[in-house]
XYZ file of C-alpha atoms in Angstrom:
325
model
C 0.896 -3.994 -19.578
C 1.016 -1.361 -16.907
C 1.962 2.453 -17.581
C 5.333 2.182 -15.986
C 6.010 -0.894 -18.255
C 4.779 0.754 -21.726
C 7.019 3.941 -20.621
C 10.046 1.696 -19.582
C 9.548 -0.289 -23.075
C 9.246 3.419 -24.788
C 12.573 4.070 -22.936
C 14.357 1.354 -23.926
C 13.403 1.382 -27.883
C 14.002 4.709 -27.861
C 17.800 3.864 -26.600
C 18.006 1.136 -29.343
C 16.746 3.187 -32.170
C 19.543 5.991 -31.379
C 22.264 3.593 -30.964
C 21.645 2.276 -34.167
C 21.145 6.142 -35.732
C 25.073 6.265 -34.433
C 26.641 2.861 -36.051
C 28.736 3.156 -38.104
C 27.784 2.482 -41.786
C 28.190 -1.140 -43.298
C 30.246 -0.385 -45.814
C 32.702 1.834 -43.675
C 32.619 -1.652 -41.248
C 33.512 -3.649 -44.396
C 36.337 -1.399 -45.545
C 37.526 -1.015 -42.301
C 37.933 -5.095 -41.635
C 39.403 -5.523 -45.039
C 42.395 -2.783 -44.173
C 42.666 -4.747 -40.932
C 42.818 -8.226 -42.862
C 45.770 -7.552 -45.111
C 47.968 -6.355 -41.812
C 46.382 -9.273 -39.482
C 47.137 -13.376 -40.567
C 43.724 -14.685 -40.952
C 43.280 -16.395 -38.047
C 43.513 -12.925 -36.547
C 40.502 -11.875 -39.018
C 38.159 -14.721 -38.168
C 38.783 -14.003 -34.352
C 37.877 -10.458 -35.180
C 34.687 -11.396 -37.107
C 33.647 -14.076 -34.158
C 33.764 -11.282 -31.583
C 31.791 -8.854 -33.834
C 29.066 -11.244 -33.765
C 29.154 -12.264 -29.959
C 28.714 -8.912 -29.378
C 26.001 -7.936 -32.185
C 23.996 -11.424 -30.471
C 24.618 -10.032 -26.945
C 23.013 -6.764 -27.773
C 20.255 -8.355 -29.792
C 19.242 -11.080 -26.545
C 19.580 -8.095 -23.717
C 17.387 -5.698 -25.901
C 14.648 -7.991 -26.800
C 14.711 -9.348 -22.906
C 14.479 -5.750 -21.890
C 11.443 -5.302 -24.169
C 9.805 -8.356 -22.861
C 10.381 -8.958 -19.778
C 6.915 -8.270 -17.717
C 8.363 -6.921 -14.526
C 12.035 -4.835 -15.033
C 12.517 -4.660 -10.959
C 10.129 -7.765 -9.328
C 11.515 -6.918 -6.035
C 11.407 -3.048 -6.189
C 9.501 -1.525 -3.471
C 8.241 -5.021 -1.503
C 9.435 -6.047 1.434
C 11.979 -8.218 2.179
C 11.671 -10.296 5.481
C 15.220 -10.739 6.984
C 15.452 -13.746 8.844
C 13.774 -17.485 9.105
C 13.832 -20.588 11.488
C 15.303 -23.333 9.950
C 13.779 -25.960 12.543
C 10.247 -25.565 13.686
C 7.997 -28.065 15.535
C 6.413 -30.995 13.075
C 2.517 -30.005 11.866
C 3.236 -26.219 11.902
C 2.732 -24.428 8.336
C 3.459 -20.640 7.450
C 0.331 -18.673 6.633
C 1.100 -14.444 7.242
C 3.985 -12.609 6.050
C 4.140 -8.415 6.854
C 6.526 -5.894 6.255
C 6.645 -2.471 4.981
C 9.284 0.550 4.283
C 10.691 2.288 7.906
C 10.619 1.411 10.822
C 7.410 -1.042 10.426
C 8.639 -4.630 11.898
C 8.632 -7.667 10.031
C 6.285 -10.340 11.288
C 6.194 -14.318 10.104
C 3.615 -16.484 11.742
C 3.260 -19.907 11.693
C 0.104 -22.085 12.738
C -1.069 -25.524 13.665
C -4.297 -25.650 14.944
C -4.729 -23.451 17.686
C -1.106 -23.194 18.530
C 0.938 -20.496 16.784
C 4.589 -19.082 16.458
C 5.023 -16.171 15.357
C 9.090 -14.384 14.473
C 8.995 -10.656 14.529
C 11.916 -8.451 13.551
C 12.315 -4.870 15.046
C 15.361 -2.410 14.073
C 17.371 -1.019 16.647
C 17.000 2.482 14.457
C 13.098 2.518 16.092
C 13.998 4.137 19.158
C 11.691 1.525 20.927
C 13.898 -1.152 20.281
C 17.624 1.209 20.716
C 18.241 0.088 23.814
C 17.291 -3.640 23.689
C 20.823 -4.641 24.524
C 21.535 -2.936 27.142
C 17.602 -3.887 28.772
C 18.754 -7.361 27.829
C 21.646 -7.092 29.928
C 20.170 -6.509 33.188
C 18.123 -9.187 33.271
C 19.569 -11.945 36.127
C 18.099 -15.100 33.683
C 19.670 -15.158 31.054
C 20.428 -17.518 27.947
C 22.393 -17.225 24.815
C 21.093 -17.257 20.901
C 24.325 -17.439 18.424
C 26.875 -16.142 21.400
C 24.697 -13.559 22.302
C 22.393 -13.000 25.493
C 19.048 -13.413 24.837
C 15.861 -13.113 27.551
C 12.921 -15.561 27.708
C 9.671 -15.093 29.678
C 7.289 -17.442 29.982
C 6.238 -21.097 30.707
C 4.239 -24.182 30.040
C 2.519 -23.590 26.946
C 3.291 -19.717 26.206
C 6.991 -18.329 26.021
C 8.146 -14.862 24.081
C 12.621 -15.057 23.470
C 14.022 -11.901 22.452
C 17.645 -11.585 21.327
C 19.766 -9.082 19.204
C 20.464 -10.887 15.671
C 22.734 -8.202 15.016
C 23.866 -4.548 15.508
C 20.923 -3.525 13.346
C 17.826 -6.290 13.808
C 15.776 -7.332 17.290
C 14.210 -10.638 16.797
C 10.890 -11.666 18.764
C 9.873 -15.351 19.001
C 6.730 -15.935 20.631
C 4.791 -19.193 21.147
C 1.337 -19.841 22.214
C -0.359 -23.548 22.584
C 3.282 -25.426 22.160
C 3.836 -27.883 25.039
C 7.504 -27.288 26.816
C 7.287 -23.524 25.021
C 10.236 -22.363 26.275
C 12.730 -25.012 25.282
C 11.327 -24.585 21.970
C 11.435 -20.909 22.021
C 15.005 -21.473 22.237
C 15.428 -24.300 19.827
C 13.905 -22.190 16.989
C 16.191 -19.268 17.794
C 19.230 -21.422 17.887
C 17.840 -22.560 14.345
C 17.031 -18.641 12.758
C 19.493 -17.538 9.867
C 19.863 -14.627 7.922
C 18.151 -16.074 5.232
C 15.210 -13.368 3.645
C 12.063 -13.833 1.815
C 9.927 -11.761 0.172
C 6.216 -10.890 0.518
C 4.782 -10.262 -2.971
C 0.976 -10.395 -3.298
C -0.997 -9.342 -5.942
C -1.718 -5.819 -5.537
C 0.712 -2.600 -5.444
C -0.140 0.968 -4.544
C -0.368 3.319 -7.582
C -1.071 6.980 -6.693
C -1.908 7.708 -3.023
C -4.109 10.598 -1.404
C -1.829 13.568 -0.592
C -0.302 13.255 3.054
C 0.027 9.392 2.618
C 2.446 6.758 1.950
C 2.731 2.789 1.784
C 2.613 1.449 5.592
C 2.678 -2.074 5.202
C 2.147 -5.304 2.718
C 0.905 -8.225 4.316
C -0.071 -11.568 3.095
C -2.058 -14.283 4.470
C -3.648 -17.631 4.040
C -4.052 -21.138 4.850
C -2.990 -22.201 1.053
C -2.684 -20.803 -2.390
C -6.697 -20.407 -2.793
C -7.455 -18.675 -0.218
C -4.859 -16.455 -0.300
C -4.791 -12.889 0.233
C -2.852 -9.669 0.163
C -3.480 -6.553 1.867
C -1.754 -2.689 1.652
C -1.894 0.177 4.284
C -1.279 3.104 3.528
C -0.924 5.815 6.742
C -0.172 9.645 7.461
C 4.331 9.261 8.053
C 3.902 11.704 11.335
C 1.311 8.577 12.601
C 2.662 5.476 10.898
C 1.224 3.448 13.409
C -2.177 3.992 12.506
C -3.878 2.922 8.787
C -5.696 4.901 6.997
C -6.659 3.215 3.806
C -6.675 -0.364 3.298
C -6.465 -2.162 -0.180
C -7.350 -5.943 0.315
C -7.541 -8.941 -2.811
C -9.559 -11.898 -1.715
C -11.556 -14.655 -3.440
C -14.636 -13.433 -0.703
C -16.972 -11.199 -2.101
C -17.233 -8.305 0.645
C -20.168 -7.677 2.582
C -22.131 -5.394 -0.142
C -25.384 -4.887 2.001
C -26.542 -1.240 1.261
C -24.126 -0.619 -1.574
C -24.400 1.824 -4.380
C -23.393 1.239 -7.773
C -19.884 3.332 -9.154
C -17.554 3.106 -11.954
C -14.372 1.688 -10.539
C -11.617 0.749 -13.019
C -13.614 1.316 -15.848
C -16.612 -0.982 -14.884
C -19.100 -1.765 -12.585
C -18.267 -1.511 -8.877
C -19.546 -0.635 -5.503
C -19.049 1.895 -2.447
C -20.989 1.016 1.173
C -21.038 4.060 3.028
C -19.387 4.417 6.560
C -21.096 3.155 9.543
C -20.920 2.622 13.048
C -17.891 0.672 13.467
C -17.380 0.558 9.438
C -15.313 2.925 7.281
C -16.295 3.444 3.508
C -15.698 0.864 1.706
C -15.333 0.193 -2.244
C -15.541 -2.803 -4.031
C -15.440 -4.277 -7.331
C -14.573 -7.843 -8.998
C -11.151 -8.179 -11.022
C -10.946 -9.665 -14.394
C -9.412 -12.783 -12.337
C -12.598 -13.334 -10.198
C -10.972 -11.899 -7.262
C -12.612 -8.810 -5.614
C -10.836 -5.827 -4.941
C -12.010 -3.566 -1.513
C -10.177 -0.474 -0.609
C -11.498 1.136 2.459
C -11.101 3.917 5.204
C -12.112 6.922 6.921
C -11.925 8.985 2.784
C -14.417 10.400 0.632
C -15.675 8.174 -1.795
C -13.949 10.081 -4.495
C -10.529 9.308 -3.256
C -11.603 5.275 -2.577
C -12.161 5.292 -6.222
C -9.288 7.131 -7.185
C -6.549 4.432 -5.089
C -8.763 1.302 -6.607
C -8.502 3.007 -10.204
C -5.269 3.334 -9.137
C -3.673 0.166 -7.896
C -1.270 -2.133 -9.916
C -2.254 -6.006 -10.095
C 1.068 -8.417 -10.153
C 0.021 -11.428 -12.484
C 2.466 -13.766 -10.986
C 1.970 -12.995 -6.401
C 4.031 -15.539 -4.670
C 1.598 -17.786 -2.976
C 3.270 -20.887 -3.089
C 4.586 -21.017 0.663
C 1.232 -20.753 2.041
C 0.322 -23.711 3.964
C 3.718 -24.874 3.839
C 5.562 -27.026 6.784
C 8.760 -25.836 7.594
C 10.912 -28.274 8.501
């Protein structure tokens, strides 16, 4: 059990134990329903008494699930990806998910073999995108996706559609390595619904290095076991650009040169920057798994976000490798 959790559970007993400190006493109750009986016919009282319970049992089932449920808000603070393609070409299986908190776009990508699509989702709020319409507009070729323009480049093999979902969302599809790309660029978008997914992996951020927030949650894989989830965190003023990176992989790291640290309470590992390498520190979950968190920090504060960081004990992997149809 996490912190948060034991202080939610706190919370909630807490709430229970002063509720009850207010009830009324049993034998008030008692007196109470017998007045009521001798003015009410007894169907009246039984009704009465059947309600009582329902409500006693209701209270009873919503406090214990309160108590024991493992995760009060599963979908609090991961992102939500807004739209998917409800047709794709046969063979092709999902295997990335991104998407973060701002302005950060949402990316899907899909593979099969060396050919790819990938469905990326701006918001017209990112001043980038703002005008999309409008640049949309001008364009002489022109197609429609759900009654709206739409603009397509490309040819042969490669193609990149770009249409405006709605007043708030840009959506991207790009194809590389698909014969007749741009007829299916067009056939996907024709088949894209609001429908959202989420991307929950198996880490979460706990306390972050002053001046940083969560950039982006991403994960990735060919399948369940080879899955893996990665954070950024970055500076808000620069959100383009990461600055620490927390990564959960069945691959041990590359430990060459390491020094041995205490990281979350047992034996871990920091590298030390290098040309072309930031700091790096490592060590191996209770699952197996390793843990890495790495960038241009001291080691202290490495240590401090791997100490730090939540693991989920239920990531959705199960779409990994999976054909879309």
């Amino acid at each position: 059990m996490t912190r948060s959790e034991h202080e939610t559970e706190t919370l909630v007993r807490d709430s229970l134990e002063r509720l009850a400190a207010r009830a009324p006493d049993g034998h008030a109750v008692r007196d109470a329903l017998a007045r009521a009986g001798r003015q009410r016919r007894p169907s009246t009282r039984l009704a009465l008494v059947a309600a009582a319970v329902v409500v006693l049992v209701a209270g009873v089932v919503a406090g214990t699930q309160l108590l024991t449920r493992p995760d009060l808000t599963p979908a609090a603070g991961r992102p939500v990806l807004a739209y998917s393609p409800e047709w794709l070409p046969d063979g092709f299986t999902e295997q990335y998910r991104e998407g973060g908190p701002g302005l950060l776009p949402q990316v899907r990508r899909w593979f099969a073999g060396p050919a790819s699509i990938t469905l990326q989702t701006y918001p017209t709020a990112d001043p980038e995108w703002s005008q999309a319409a409008l640049k949309i507009a001008a364009l002489r070729d022109q197609i429609v996706v759900h009654g709206r323009v739409a603009m397509v480049t490309g040819a042969d093999s490669a193609a990149r559609l770009t249409w405006l979902a709605d007043d708030e969302h840009v959506v991207v599809a790009s194809l590389t390595g698909v014969p007749d790309a741009r007829a299916v660029a067009q056939r996907i978008a024709d088949a894209v619904a609001a429908d959202p997914v989420g991307v929950r992996g198996e880490l979460r951020f706990g306390p972050l290095p002053t001046g940083l927030a969560e950039r982006s949650a991403a994960v990735r894989g060919t399948g369940p076991a080879d899955a893996i989830t990665e954070l950024t965190a970055a500076d808000p003023a620069r959100p383009s650009v990461a600055v620490v990176t927390a990564t959960a992989g069945a691959s041990s790291p590359g430990l060459s040169g390491a020094a041995p640290v205490t990281v979350r309470g047992g034996e871990g590992y920091f590298v030390a920057p290098g040309t072309g390498r930031d700091a790096t520190v490592a060590v191996r979950l209770p699952s197996g798994r390793w843990l890495t968190v790495s960038g241009p920090r001291p080691e202290a504060e490495l240590i401090a976000v791997a100490n730090g960081v939540q693991l989920d004990p239920a990531p959705d992997y199960g779409w990994l490798g999976r054909v879309t149809s």
